[in-house]
Every structure is written in structure tokens, then in C-alpha cells.
XYZ file of C-alpha atoms in Angstrom:
249
model
C 112.299 205.029 47.246
C 108.986 204.373 48.985
C 108.181 201.532 46.589
C 111.604 199.924 47.257
C 111.075 200.101 51.032
C 107.650 198.431 50.748
C 109.089 195.700 48.528
C 111.849 194.957 51.032
C 109.330 194.700 53.861
C 107.146 192.335 51.813
C 110.156 190.159 51.007
C 111.079 190.005 54.702
C 107.571 188.848 55.598
C 107.712 186.122 52.979
C 111.091 184.895 54.265
C 109.970 184.877 57.941
C 109.583 181.296 59.304
C 105.994 180.173 59.622
C 104.667 180.313 63.167
C 104.623 176.936 64.872
C 101.184 175.376 65.121
C 99.735 175.985 68.570
C 98.794 172.813 70.458
C 95.119 172.398 71.251
C 94.003 171.091 74.603
C 91.674 168.104 74.553
C 89.721 167.636 77.740
C 87.942 164.392 76.778
C 88.751 161.532 79.136
C 87.750 158.638 76.926
C 84.577 157.276 75.325
C 81.591 159.348 76.355
C 78.483 157.980 78.051
C 75.750 157.708 75.418
C 72.872 156.571 77.615
C 71.160 158.189 80.591
C 70.607 154.830 82.307
C 72.679 154.474 85.470
C 73.072 151.946 88.256
C 73.084 152.826 91.928
C 75.352 150.648 94.054
C 74.209 150.523 97.680
C 76.146 148.939 100.535
C 74.573 148.435 103.955
C 76.625 147.512 107.013
C 74.458 145.492 109.384
C 74.738 145.087 113.135
C 76.313 141.655 113.700
C 73.463 140.478 115.912
C 70.877 141.649 113.355
C 72.284 140.257 110.099
C 69.895 137.306 109.815
C 66.913 139.390 110.945
C 67.663 142.131 108.421
C 67.897 139.704 105.498
C 64.692 137.966 106.610
C 62.808 141.265 106.844
C 64.124 142.369 103.451
C 63.097 139.060 101.892
C 59.545 139.526 103.210
C 59.151 143.215 102.312
C 61.316 143.806 99.245
C 58.190 143.817 97.054
C 57.268 147.150 98.610
C 60.484 148.593 97.186
C 60.587 146.844 93.797
C 57.095 148.164 93.062
C 58.752 151.519 92.401
C 61.987 150.794 90.485
C 64.050 147.947 89.063
C 66.253 145.861 91.326
C 69.174 144.306 89.424
C 70.587 142.196 92.223
C 70.824 141.837 96.010
C 73.640 139.974 97.739
C 75.042 139.142 101.146
C 78.822 139.577 101.345
C 80.487 136.303 102.314
C 84.204 137.064 101.910
C 85.927 140.444 101.792
C 83.553 141.974 104.316
C 81.346 140.887 107.207
C 77.689 141.654 107.874
C 77.228 143.571 104.634
C 74.448 143.660 102.058
C 75.159 144.912 98.542
C 72.484 145.762 95.980
C 72.188 147.387 92.559
C 69.249 149.484 91.350
C 68.661 150.625 87.772
C 67.335 154.083 86.851
C 66.593 155.681 83.498
C 67.452 159.172 84.735
C 68.184 161.234 87.844
C 64.676 162.607 87.616
C 63.256 159.092 87.853
C 65.345 158.323 90.928
C 64.250 161.568 92.620
C 60.613 160.717 91.901
C 61.030 157.196 93.276
C 62.638 158.461 96.472
C 59.887 161.041 96.975
C 57.184 158.434 96.414
C 58.774 155.989 98.852
C 58.950 158.648 101.545
C 55.161 158.998 101.283
C 54.439 155.248 101.120
C 53.018 154.287 104.547
C 53.526 150.554 104.019
C 57.197 151.010 103.068
C 57.886 153.332 105.990
C 56.023 151.404 108.711
C 56.543 147.805 107.611
C 60.135 148.011 106.425
C 62.075 151.251 106.822
C 61.267 151.886 110.485
C 62.303 148.322 111.348
C 65.342 148.013 109.049
C 67.168 151.241 109.832
C 67.887 150.388 113.502
C 69.528 147.160 112.268
C 72.124 149.072 110.228
C 75.341 150.753 111.303
C 75.958 152.612 108.018
C 74.809 153.040 104.425
C 76.813 154.015 101.358
C 76.016 154.482 97.697
C 77.664 155.154 94.346
C 76.234 156.154 90.991
C 77.774 154.129 88.198
C 77.419 153.755 84.441
C 78.153 150.709 82.375
C 81.466 151.250 80.592
C 80.815 151.747 76.840
C 82.089 148.294 75.857
C 80.088 146.349 78.457
C 76.443 145.306 78.652
C 74.607 143.818 81.625
C 74.622 140.026 81.244
C 72.942 137.073 82.943
C 74.775 134.213 84.688
C 75.198 130.929 82.871
C 72.789 129.305 85.320
C 70.979 130.068 88.555
C 72.928 129.488 91.717
C 76.617 130.074 92.170
C 78.403 133.066 93.640
C 79.289 136.573 92.513
C 82.508 138.497 92.896
C 82.603 142.288 92.927
C 86.090 143.518 92.071
C 86.616 147.241 92.661
C 89.637 148.925 91.073
C 90.885 152.318 92.200
C 92.733 153.613 89.157
C 95.199 156.477 89.013
C 93.903 159.952 88.110
C 93.454 160.690 84.441
C 90.308 158.798 83.548
C 89.674 156.236 80.808
C 91.770 158.239 78.342
C 94.795 157.171 80.403
C 93.916 153.667 81.585
C 90.741 152.665 79.729
C 92.258 150.456 77.016
C 94.527 148.566 79.408
C 91.643 148.011 81.834
C 89.391 146.721 79.047
C 92.101 144.352 77.848
C 92.618 142.974 81.367
C 88.888 142.369 81.870
C 88.422 140.818 78.422
C 91.357 138.482 79.038
C 89.430 136.982 81.963
C 86.064 137.019 80.172
C 86.814 133.992 78.027
C 85.781 130.327 77.821
C 87.020 128.432 80.855
C 86.990 131.514 83.061
C 84.310 133.372 84.995
C 81.277 135.060 83.462
C 81.429 138.840 83.334
C 78.050 140.228 84.393
C 79.035 143.847 83.844
C 81.752 146.484 84.122
C 80.873 149.823 85.713
C 82.540 153.239 85.974
C 81.834 155.363 89.064
C 80.252 158.776 88.446
C 79.454 159.786 92.042
C 81.660 158.299 94.740
C 85.417 157.852 94.460
C 86.544 159.077 91.059
C 88.635 156.853 88.781
C 86.986 153.797 90.306
C 85.746 150.947 88.138
C 83.970 147.739 89.123
C 83.737 144.335 87.490
C 80.930 141.998 88.575
C 81.642 138.311 87.904
C 79.699 135.060 88.282
C 81.189 131.674 89.234
C 79.660 128.263 89.865
C 81.068 128.168 93.407
C 83.873 129.606 95.546
C 86.011 126.594 94.636
C 85.311 127.156 90.943
C 86.545 130.703 91.365
C 89.693 129.444 93.144
C 90.426 127.018 90.284
C 90.046 129.772 87.702
C 92.327 132.040 89.710
C 94.997 129.335 89.696
C 94.593 128.810 85.949
C 94.910 132.532 85.247
C 98.274 132.673 87.003
C 99.671 130.314 84.335
C 97.938 131.866 81.310
C 100.489 134.065 79.515
C 97.736 136.005 77.752
C 96.031 136.923 81.028
C 99.293 137.654 82.848
C 100.424 140.067 80.112
C 97.106 141.942 80.139
C 97.103 142.233 83.924
C 100.686 143.512 83.985
C 99.808 146.230 81.482
C 96.863 147.273 83.631
C 98.477 147.359 87.062
C 100.752 150.267 86.150
C 97.593 152.395 86.340
C 96.206 150.736 89.475
C 96.373 152.244 92.962
C 94.379 149.618 94.870
C 91.913 146.774 94.447
C 89.201 145.218 96.621
C 87.502 141.864 96.043
C 84.246 140.703 97.658
C 82.627 137.300 97.175
C 78.854 137.531 97.505
C 75.894 135.182 97.778
C 72.667 136.163 95.985
C 69.644 136.545 98.236
C 66.557 134.418 97.419
C 64.709 137.479 96.080
C 67.610 138.745 93.941
C 66.831 138.926 90.189
C 70.456 137.966 89.530
C 70.756 134.541 91.144
């Protein structure tokens, strides 16, 4: 009798439906950053009556700053903002940046000849830490001269796992012969989250306007942009002129 009871229980276990596989949560938000190198975006708002003086002082004393870390580019905003300077600095690690900042604070020439004179000319300062997106590399313009456009996209929450492929497709659609030159695409790490930037180079403001007109009639570009805007909350464009001392000219 005991053996029969055990057999019936065993048969019941065999006939029981298999438990449904439990879903596993994946917290990855897209391709992971493989390099420690990051780029600090800095934006300075300048007093209107001090704009020319600030740029002149910076031109004369920037060597005191570039002696300590690499300057990628320095621009004056022409359209999309007034009395603004935008610059990008490259660092190999957070430790390097901390060391640079500490060294600068103890540099008497930097403090007395530049910082003490420049700070009163500013109304505000802002910065972001950004990484190159995995599929982008920092490029050079096709020639010296021309203008740069910084396009900042505020994407919807979710990260690159949600909008990364559509954003890449939209950028690549514009980065083609006959269009502008993509200098780099950046993803914000510290600052507003889900923000990405594309830095472009054009021969002139009119060249950029012509390309914009062409893009509106390019079915390939239009389709890529439409797929991307479903994930877009807002966008800001700034046209910038490189300063004489800017490595990216």
C-alpha cells in the first residue's frame, strides 16, 4: 500500500506542468564605455561689455592652461547664444583631472595673470563630463577655417538601449559625402542625463544652410530623422567660430 502511494505521487510530479521560465532583468543600457578617456565640455557666459576683452586675454594666456592638459577646441558662440565661450578638454582619467586642477590652483602665473582677471568678466560657468559614443572617434575638419555646429539632443529616459540605434542612424545619415563633417558624437556622463551631442564642421554658415536645405529633400535622411525624433524631448543648436588658439580650427 505504501509503495502504491509513493508511485502515485511520483506519477503526479511527472505529469505536473513545467514551471514557466522566470524572466531575468537586464540593467545594461547599451554599449559600455571601454576607455577611461573623457571630454569635459565647459561653457562660459561672458559679460556683454567684456566679451572682446575676455577672448583677447584668453588668447594671450591660454598657454598657461594648456601646459597642464590637452585642449581639444575653443570657440565663440555666434548663433544660438550670445556672449558665450565653449571649450573641450581631454582627460585620461578623473585622477588626472583632479591633479591638473590642484596644480593650477597653486600656479601663481595662472592665478595672477589669467584667473584673477578673467573671472570678473564672467556671469556664469557650466561644465559636463562626456564620453565619445562607442561608434564615434574624434576627427579633424576637412580644412582649417570654417564654422562648427554643436547640436545637443535631450533624449527620453532609458539610455542608449532605448534610443541608441536610432540616434546613430540619424547621425550617420548626415555624415556622408555632400554633407557636413562629423567631428565627434558625445554622451553626457555628468550633467543632464540622456543627453548626447554631435559636433559638426562646415565650410561656412551658408554652406551649412545649403546642406540643411538638401537634407530636407533627401529621403534617406528624412527617414532616419523621423525614426529618431520619437525618442527626442528637445534639441539645441549653436553655431560657433573657432578662436585663433583653438587646436580645432
